[in-house]
PDB file of C-alpha atoms in Angstrom:
ATOM      1  CA  MET A   1     246.668  25.932 194.933  1.00 91.00           C
ATOM      2  CA  VAL A   2     246.104  28.737 192.486  1.00 97.00           C
ATOM      3  CA  LYS A   3     246.316  32.367 193.682  1.00 98.00           C
ATOM      4  CA  TYR A   4     243.797  34.869 191.839  1.00 98.00           C
ATOM      5  CA  LEU A   5     243.861  38.418 191.324  1.00 98.00           C
ATOM      6  CA  PHE A   6     240.604  39.492 189.967  1.00 98.00           C
ATOM      7  CA  ILE A   7     239.893  42.927 188.906  1.00 98.00           C
ATOM      8  CA  ASP A   8     236.830  45.034 188.260  1.00 98.00           C
ATOM      9  CA  GLY A   9     237.524  46.338 185.179  1.00 97.00           C
ATOM     10  CA  ASN A  10     234.972  49.074 184.944  1.00 95.00           C
ATOM     11  CA  ASN A  11     235.612  50.310 188.400  1.00 95.00           C
ATOM     12  CA  MET A  12     239.586  50.742 187.515  1.00 96.00           C
ATOM     13  CA  ALA A  13     238.535  52.331 184.634  1.00 95.00           C
ATOM     14  CA  ILE A  14     236.608  54.821 185.196  1.00 92.00           C
ATOM     15  CA  ARG A  15     238.668  55.753 188.507  1.00 92.00           C
ATOM     16  CA  SER A  16     241.550  56.116 186.233  1.00 93.00           C
ATOM     17  CA  ALA A  17     239.463  58.258 183.586  1.00 89.00           C
ATOM     18  CA  PHE A  18     238.079  60.768 186.034  1.00 87.00           C
ATOM     19  CA  ALA A  19     241.637  61.016 188.143  1.00 90.00           C
ATOM     20  CA  ASN A  20     243.299  61.724 185.050  1.00 90.00           C
ATOM     21  CA  LYS A  21     240.290  63.452 183.061  1.00 85.00           C
ATOM     22  CA  ASP A  22     242.478  66.159 181.336  1.00 87.00           C
ATOM     23  CA  LEU A  23     245.364  63.927 180.246  1.00 89.00           C
ATOM     24  CA  LYS A  24     245.524  64.246 175.907  1.00 87.00           C
ATOM     25  CA  ASP A  25     247.775  62.997 173.479  1.00 87.00           C
ATOM     26  CA  LYS A  26     249.349  65.152 171.026  1.00 89.00           C
ATOM     27  CA  ASN A  27     246.459  64.908 168.591  1.00 88.00           C
ATOM     28  CA  GLY A  28     243.839  65.876 171.301  1.00 85.00           C
ATOM     29  CA  VAL A  29     242.872  62.514 172.265  1.00 82.00           C
ATOM     30  CA  PHE A  30     241.964  62.126 175.692  1.00 84.00           C
ATOM     31  CA  THR A  31     244.602  59.429 177.188  1.00 89.00           C
ATOM     32  CA  GLY A  32     243.614  59.549 181.064  1.00 91.00           C
ATOM     33  CA  ILE A  33     241.827  56.181 181.232  1.00 93.00           C
ATOM     34  CA  HIS A  34     245.080  54.169 179.985  1.00 94.00           C
ATOM     35  CA  TYR A  35     247.603  56.183 181.952  1.00 95.00           C
ATOM     36  CA  GLY A  36     245.579  55.597 184.930  1.00 95.00           C
ATOM     37  CA  PHE A  37     244.882  51.893 184.322  1.00 96.00           C
ATOM     38  CA  PHE A  38     248.317  50.913 183.448  1.00 97.00           C
ATOM     39  CA  LYS A  39     249.607  52.667 186.373  1.00 96.00           C
ATOM     40  CA  ALA A  40     247.204  50.809 188.045  1.00 96.00           C
ATOM     41  CA  LEU A  41     247.921  47.483 186.922  1.00 97.00           C
ATOM     42  CA  ILE A  42     251.927  48.187 187.361  1.00 97.00           C
ATOM     43  CA  SER A  43     251.465  48.510 190.957  1.00 97.00           C
ATOM     44  CA  LEU A  44     249.203  45.464 191.260  1.00 97.00           C
ATOM     45  CA  LYS A  45     252.078  43.204 188.965  1.00 97.00           C
ATOM     46  CA  LYS A  46     254.632  44.368 191.493  1.00 97.00           C
ATOM     47  CA  LYS A  47     252.587  43.826 195.037  1.00 97.00           C
ATOM     48  CA  PHE A  48     250.893  40.565 193.831  1.00 98.00           C
ATOM     49  CA  ASN A  49     253.460  39.021 191.097  1.00 96.00           C
ATOM     50  CA  ASP A  50     252.466  35.312 191.972  1.00 97.00           C
ATOM     51  CA  HIS A  51     248.650  35.793 191.134  1.00 98.00           C
ATOM     52  CA  LEU A  52     247.194  34.970 188.068  1.00 98.00           C
ATOM     53  CA  PHE A  53     245.513  38.375 186.846  1.00 98.00           C
ATOM     54  CA  ILE A  54     241.706  38.208 185.385  1.00 98.00           C
ATOM     55  CA  ILE A  55     240.310  41.455 184.342  1.00 98.00           C
ATOM     56  CA  CYS A  56     236.283  41.577 184.262  1.00 98.00           C
ATOM     57  CA  TRP A  57     234.333  44.076 182.484  1.00 97.00           C
ATOM     58  CA  ASP A  58     230.339  45.078 182.777  1.00 94.00           C
ATOM     59  CA  GLY A  59     227.618  43.680 180.928  1.00 90.00           C
ATOM     60  CA  LYS A  60     224.315  45.208 181.079  1.00 82.00           C
ATOM     61  CA  SER A  61     222.675  43.045 184.212  1.00 75.00           C
ATOM     62  CA  ARG A  62     219.824  41.622 181.974  1.00 74.00           C
ATOM     63  CA  ARG A  63     218.280  40.150 185.258  1.00 74.00           C
ATOM     64  CA  ARG A  64     218.418  43.362 187.514  1.00 71.00           C
ATOM     65  CA  MET A  65     216.953  45.524 184.736  1.00 69.00           C
ATOM     66  CA  GLN A  66     214.438  42.986 184.233  1.00 74.00           C
ATOM     67  CA  LEU A  67     213.467  42.599 187.914  1.00 72.00           C
ATOM     68  CA  SER A  68     213.388  46.417 188.219  1.00 68.00           C
ATOM     69  CA  ALA A  69     211.131  47.332 185.192  1.00 70.00           C
ATOM     70  CA  GLU A  70     208.753  44.696 186.375  1.00 76.00           C
ATOM     71  CA  ASN A  71     208.419  46.492 189.722  1.00 72.00           C
ATOM     72  CA  VAL A  72     208.142  49.675 188.331  1.00 72.00           C
ATOM     73  CA  GLU A  73     205.014  48.599 186.445  1.00 79.00           C
ATOM     74  CA  LYS A  74     203.744  47.183 189.667  1.00 75.00           C
ATOM     75  CA  ARG A  75     204.074  50.665 191.118  1.00 74.00           C
ATOM     76  CA  ILE A  76     206.259  48.950 193.691  1.00 68.00           C
ATOM     77  CA  ILE A  77     209.429  51.757 192.465  1.00 69.00           C
ATOM     78  CA  THR A  78     209.347  54.710 190.343  1.00 69.00           C
ATOM     79  CA  SER A  79     211.971  54.047 188.494  1.00 73.00           C
ATOM     80  CA  ALA A  80     214.283  51.125 186.743  1.00 65.00           C
ATOM     81  CA  TYR A  81     217.810  49.956 187.748  1.00 65.00           C
ATOM     82  CA  LYS A  82     220.218  52.198 186.669  1.00 66.00           C
ATOM     83  CA  ALA A  83     217.724  54.460 184.931  1.00 65.00           C
ATOM     84  CA  ASN A  84     219.712  57.791 186.233  1.00 64.00           C
ATOM     85  CA  ARG A  85     222.402  57.028 183.891  1.00 66.00           C
ATOM     86  CA  GLU A  86     220.391  57.789 180.823  1.00 63.00           C
ATOM     87  CA  LYS A  87     221.875  61.119 181.774  1.00 62.00           C
ATOM     88  CA  ASN A  88     225.484  60.237 180.961  1.00 65.00           C
ATOM     89  CA  LYS A  89     225.129  59.779 177.525  1.00 62.00           C
ATOM     90  CA  THR A  90     225.035  63.416 177.129  1.00 65.00           C
ATOM     91  CA  ASP A  91     227.801  64.178 179.619  1.00 69.00           C
ATOM     92  CA  GLU A  92     230.966  64.971 177.695  1.00 70.00           C
ATOM     93  CA  LYS A  93     233.111  63.496 180.197  1.00 70.00           C
ATOM     94  CA  PHE A  94     231.334  60.643 179.888  1.00 77.00           C
ATOM     95  CA  ILE A  95     231.330  60.219 176.034  1.00 78.00           C
ATOM     96  CA  ASP A  96     235.132  60.289 176.414  1.00 80.00           C
ATOM     97  CA  PHE A  97     235.143  57.549 178.650  1.00 83.00           C
ATOM     98  CA  TYR A  98     233.269  55.223 176.579  1.00 85.00           C
ATOM     99  CA  LYS A  99     235.183  56.494 173.825  1.00 86.00           C
ATOM    100  CA  GLN A 100     238.460  55.200 175.514  1.00 88.00           C
ATOM    101  CA  MET A 101     237.380  52.056 176.972  1.00 92.00           C
ATOM    102  CA  PRO A 102     237.811  49.306 173.570  1.00 92.00           C
ATOM    103  CA  LYS A 103     240.871  51.266 172.619  1.00 93.00           C
ATOM    104  CA  LEU A 104     241.996  50.342 176.550  1.00 95.00           C
ATOM    105  CA  GLN A 105     240.652  46.938 176.423  1.00 96.00           C
ATOM    106  CA  GLU A 106     242.446  46.496 172.779  1.00 96.00           C
ATOM    107  CA  ALA A 107     245.830  47.641 174.398  1.00 96.00           C
ATOM    108  CA  LEU A 108     245.340  45.210 177.749  1.00 97.00           C
ATOM    109  CA  ALA A 109     244.864  42.348 175.203  1.00 96.00           C
ATOM    110  CA  CYS A 110     248.763  42.972 174.030  1.00 96.00           C
ATOM    111  CA  THR A 111     249.973  41.982 177.996  1.00 95.00           C
ATOM    112  CA  GLY A 112     248.452  38.540 177.649  1.00 95.00           C
ATOM    113  CA  ILE A 113     246.365  39.385 180.685  1.00 97.00           C
ATOM    114  CA  GLN A 114     243.102  37.573 180.544  1.00 97.00           C
ATOM    115  CA  GLN A 115     239.721  39.706 179.955  1.00 98.00           C
ATOM    116  CA  VAL A 116     236.180  38.595 180.268  1.00 98.00           C
ATOM    117  CA  TYR A 117     232.965  39.883 179.460  1.00 96.00           C
ATOM    118  CA  MET A 118     229.273  38.736 179.629  1.00 95.00           C
ATOM    119  CA  PRO A 119     226.600  40.726 177.741  1.00 91.00           C
ATOM    120  CA  ASP A 120     224.282  39.805 180.669  1.00 90.00           C
ATOM    121  CA  TYR A 121     225.996  40.326 183.400  1.00 92.00           C
ATOM    122  CA  GLU A 122     228.086  42.780 185.482  1.00 93.00           C
ATOM    123  CA  ALA A 123     231.675  42.393 186.704  1.00 96.00           C
ATOM    124  CA  ASP A 124     231.092  42.161 190.248  1.00 95.00           C
ATOM    125  CA  ASP A 125     228.308  39.098 189.258  1.00 94.00           C
ATOM    126  CA  LEU A 126     231.483  37.332 187.302  1.00 97.00           C
ATOM    127  CA  ILE A 127     233.766  37.918 190.257  1.00 98.00           C
ATOM    128  CA  ALA A 128     231.455  36.882 192.623  1.00 97.00           C
ATOM    129  CA  THR A 129     230.799  33.545 191.044  1.00 97.00           C
ATOM    130  CA  TYR A 130     234.142  32.836 190.208  1.00 97.00           C
ATOM    131  CA  CYS A 131     235.172  33.343 193.799  1.00 97.00           C
ATOM    132  CA  LYS A 132     232.132  30.672 194.769  1.00 96.00           C
ATOM    133  CA  MET A 133     233.520  28.199 191.977  1.00 97.00           C
ATOM    134  CA  LEU A 134     237.254  28.627 193.215  1.00 97.00           C
ATOM    135  CA  ARG A 135     237.373  29.521 196.652  1.00 97.00           C
ATOM    136  CA  ASP A 136     237.511  26.238 198.482  1.00 95.00           C
ATOM    137  CA  ASN A 137     241.406  25.059 196.884  1.00 93.00           C
ATOM    138  CA  ASN A 138     242.519  28.456 195.751  1.00 98.00           C
ATOM    139  CA  GLN A 139     243.654  31.867 197.096  1.00 98.00           C
ATOM    140  CA  ILE A 140     241.523  34.926 195.641  1.00 98.00           C
ATOM    141  CA  ILE A 141     241.945  38.659 195.618  1.00 98.00           C
ATOM    142  CA  ALA A 142     239.296  40.960 194.203  1.00 98.00           C
ATOM    143  CA  SER A 143     241.019  44.308 193.369  1.00 98.00           C
ATOM    144  CA  THR A 144     237.858  46.850 193.784  1.00 97.00           C
ATOM    145  CA  THR A 145     237.046  50.145 195.683  1.00 96.00           C
ATOM    146  CA  ASP A 146     233.056  48.804 195.751  1.00 95.00           C
ATOM    147  CA  HIS A 147     232.090  48.341 199.132  1.00 94.00           C
ATOM    148  CA  ASP A 148     229.578  45.621 197.370  1.00 93.00           C
ATOM    149  CA  TYR A 149     232.021  42.918 197.165  1.00 97.00           C
ATOM    150  CA  TYR A 150     232.282  42.653 201.274  1.00 98.00           C
ATOM    151  CA  GLN A 151     229.640  40.012 200.821  1.00 96.00           C
ATOM    152  CA  ILE A 152     232.064  37.650 198.749  1.00 97.00           C
ATOM    153  CA  LEU A 153     234.637  37.866 201.808  1.00 98.00           C
ATOM    154  CA  HIS A 154     235.767  34.442 202.877  1.00 98.00           C
ATOM    155  CA  GLU A 155     238.645  32.447 204.580  1.00 97.00           C
ATOM    156  CA  ASN A 156     239.827  32.164 201.311  1.00 98.00           C
ATOM    157  CA  VAL A 157     238.869  35.434 199.743  1.00 98.00           C
ATOM    158  CA  SER A 158     239.983  39.236 200.328  1.00 98.00           C
ATOM    159  CA  LEU A 159     239.692  42.470 198.721  1.00 98.00           C
ATOM    160  CA  TRP A 160     242.355  44.896 197.660  1.00 98.00           C
ATOM    161  CA  ASP A 161     241.614  48.301 197.804  1.00 96.00           C
ATOM    162  CA  GLY A 162     244.048  50.117 195.378  1.00 93.00           C
ATOM    163  CA  LEU A 163     242.766  53.673 196.451  1.00 91.00           C
ATOM    164  CA  ARG A 164     243.543  53.317 200.066  1.00 92.00           C
ATOM    165  CA  LEU A 165     246.040  50.874 199.729  1.00 94.00           C
ATOM    166  CA  LYS A 166     244.378  48.600 201.768  1.00 95.00           C
ATOM    167  CA  SER A 167     243.313  44.715 202.198  1.00 97.00           C
ATOM    168  CA  VAL A 168     240.212  43.548 203.519  1.00 98.00           C
ATOM    169  CA  THR A 169     239.757  39.965 205.166  1.00 98.00           C
ATOM    170  CA  LYS A 170     237.015  38.203 206.149  1.00 98.00           C
ATOM    171  CA  ASN A 171     237.906  38.683 209.880  1.00 98.00           C
ATOM    172  CA  ASP A 172     239.211  42.453 209.275  1.00 97.00           C
ATOM    173  CA  PHE A 173     235.238  42.937 208.122  1.00 98.00           C
ATOM    174  CA  GLU A 174     233.661  41.259 210.728  1.00 98.00           C
ATOM    175  CA  LYS A 175     235.631  42.991 213.228  1.00 98.00           C
ATOM    176  CA  GLU A 176     235.013  46.384 212.096  1.00 97.00           C
ATOM    177  CA  TYR A 177     231.164  45.519 211.033  1.00 97.00           C
ATOM    178  CA  LYS A 178     230.176  43.157 213.498  1.00 98.00           C
ATOM    179  CA  ILE A 179     228.408  41.116 211.157  1.00 98.00           C
ATOM    180  CA  THR A 180     228.915  38.579 208.456  1.00 98.00           C
ATOM    181  CA  PRO A 181     229.758  38.943 204.662  1.00 97.00           C
ATOM    182  CA  GLU A 182     226.397  37.104 204.152  1.00 96.00           C
ATOM    183  CA  GLN A 183     224.303  39.760 205.708  1.00 97.00           C
ATOM    184  CA  TYR A 184     226.171  42.457 204.208  1.00 97.00           C
ATOM    185  CA  VAL A 185     223.924  41.987 201.067  1.00 95.00           C
ATOM    186  CA  ASP A 186     221.027  42.934 203.649  1.00 96.00           C
ATOM    187  CA  VAL A 187     222.667  45.973 205.037  1.00 96.00           C
ATOM    188  CA  GLY A 188     222.450  47.215 201.039  1.00 93.00           C
ATOM    189  CA  ALA A 189     218.971  46.323 200.666  1.00 90.00           C
ATOM    190  CA  LEU A 190     218.021  48.610 203.410  1.00 94.00           C
ATOM    191  CA  MET A 191     220.263  51.766 202.701  1.00 91.00           C
ATOM    192  CA  GLY A 192     219.840  51.158 198.666  1.00 85.00           C
ATOM    193  CA  ASP A 193     222.659  52.954 196.143  1.00 80.00           C
ATOM    194  CA  ASN A 194     221.994  56.212 194.604  1.00 75.00           C
ATOM    195  CA  GLY A 195     224.585  55.478 191.854  1.00 71.00           C
ATOM    196  CA  ASP A 196     222.963  52.535 190.611  1.00 70.00           C
ATOM    197  CA  ASN A 197     219.150  53.662 191.596  1.00 73.00           C
ATOM    198  CA  ILE A 198     218.376  51.444 194.068  1.00 74.00           C
ATOM    199  CA  PHE A 199     215.716  52.453 196.178  1.00 78.00           C
ATOM    200  CA  GLY A 200     216.534  51.622 200.341  1.00 81.00           C
ATOM    201  CA  ILE A 201     214.567  52.965 203.228  1.00 87.00           C
ATOM    202  CA  PRO A 202     213.952  56.478 202.769  1.00 85.00           C
ATOM    203  CA  SER A 203     216.054  58.880 204.891  1.00 87.00           C
ATOM    204  CA  TRP A 204     218.368  55.391 205.959  1.00 90.00           C
ATOM    205  CA  GLY A 205     222.064  55.884 205.353  1.00 89.00           C
ATOM    206  CA  ASP A 206     224.865  53.078 205.552  1.00 91.00           C
ATOM    207  CA  LYS A 207     225.130  53.342 209.296  1.00 94.00           C
ATOM    208  CA  THR A 208     221.500  52.892 209.984  1.00 95.00           C
ATOM    209  CA  ALA A 209     221.082  50.367 207.859  1.00 95.00           C
ATOM    210  CA  LEU A 210     224.131  48.470 209.384  1.00 97.00           C
ATOM    211  CA  GLU A 211     223.034  49.180 213.146  1.00 97.00           C
ATOM    212  CA  GLU A 212     219.485  47.536 211.951  1.00 96.00           C
ATOM    213  CA  ILE A 213     221.043  44.291 210.984  1.00 97.00           C
ATOM    214  CA  GLN A 214     223.553  44.366 213.940  1.00 98.00           C
ATOM    215  CA  LYS A 215     220.222  44.220 216.316  1.00 97.00           C
ATOM    216  CA  HIS A 216     217.846  41.912 214.216  1.00 97.00           C
ATOM    217  CA  GLY A 217     220.066  39.831 211.700  1.00 96.00           C
ATOM    218  CA  SER A 218     218.295  40.475 208.309  1.00 96.00           C
ATOM    219  CA  TYR A 219     216.165  42.651 206.501  1.00 93.00           C
ATOM    220  CA  LYS A 220     213.352  40.786 207.077  1.00 94.00           C
ATOM    221  CA  ASN A 221     213.609  40.604 210.924  1.00 96.00           C
ATOM    222  CA  VAL A 222     213.947  44.495 210.656  1.00 95.00           C
ATOM    223  CA  LEU A 223     210.747  44.887 208.542  1.00 92.00           C
ATOM    224  CA  ASP A 224     209.057  42.257 210.707  1.00 93.00           C
ATOM    225  CA  TYR A 225     209.910  44.402 213.622  1.00 92.00           C
ATOM    226  CA  TYR A 226     208.890  47.802 212.550  1.00 90.00           C
ATOM    227  CA  LEU A 227     205.490  46.365 211.344  1.00 89.00           C
ATOM    228  CA  LYS A 228     205.071  44.795 214.722  1.00 88.00           C
ATOM    229  CA  GLN A 229     205.734  48.459 216.201  1.00 83.00           C
ATOM    230  CA  TYR A 230     203.257  50.033 213.495  1.00 79.00           C
ATOM    231  CA  ASN A 231     200.425  47.312 214.308  1.00 80.00           C
ATOM    232  CA  HIS A 232     200.809  47.808 217.926  1.00 72.00           C
ATOM    233  CA  LEU A 233     200.501  51.392 217.505  1.00 69.00           C
ATOM    234  CA  GLU A 234     197.388  51.336 215.141  1.00 64.00           C
ATOM    235  CA  ASN A 235     195.709  48.798 217.928  1.00 68.00           C
ATOM    236  CA  SER A 236     196.182  51.557 220.259  1.00 60.00           C
ATOM    237  CA  PHE A 237     194.488  54.693 218.415  1.00 53.00           C
ATOM    238  CA  PRO A 238     190.841  53.520 219.482  1.00 56.00           C
ATOM    239  CA  LYS A 239     192.097  53.680 223.395  1.00 51.00           C
ATOM    240  CA  ILE A 240     193.330  57.035 222.693  1.00 43.00           C
ATOM    241  CA  GLU A 241     190.537  57.974 220.853  1.00 46.00           C
ATOM    242  CA  SER A 242     187.919  57.002 223.619  1.00 45.00           C
ATOM    243  CA  MET A 243     190.083  58.626 226.401  1.00 39.00           C
ATOM    244  CA  LEU A 244     189.213  62.144 224.146  1.00 42.00           C
ATOM    245  CA  ASP A 245     185.645  61.363 224.407  1.00 47.00           C
ATOM    246  CA  LEU A 246     185.648  61.041 227.766  1.00 41.00           C
TER     247      LEU A 246
END
């Protein structure tokens, strides 16, 4: 059995960059991403020294981009996946972040820690795939603050939140949320994700979405339930009208 620690590189890097956004070297070059990332990495090494570290980086997620573009064309949604990130290209703090990223990856290469990048897939896709492939005979920890990872929790897969210094296991999740990890993707489908420009049910947040999945089990069951309620009200309209005629 091998103990793996998968790190969502972009998740850790962007937190590091913004937490230390004012750090510069003597030449005025921003270094916050390096300071924060290596500080977090050293902390992980101390806590999980017996684990094999693997850092995964974001690609472009071609599948999500393509599906959302098709749905924009069909007028199902108004804008594509992560289309709201276009403004980042002219935002100075994001420009600095992207400038530092290649140097960070180059520095990490000197540590001997394996780095994984695939152009068409994001880090969460890579980590979820590794977890599914390896979880039956190994112990796995995914280091991230992204709640989307709840759906990969398993008897042999847990999460480490380096911001809150908190571990989350499958049992922890089920006790708190009263659903299975597999159902969490349905919660996400209902509430959407403003950060990634994913549309959910208007005015529904994480609390309402979770309550509906707890009640009905899946997003399809939720939609079926409310469609039935709508049809019931629609069928009652003629009766109301006839009563008004009297």
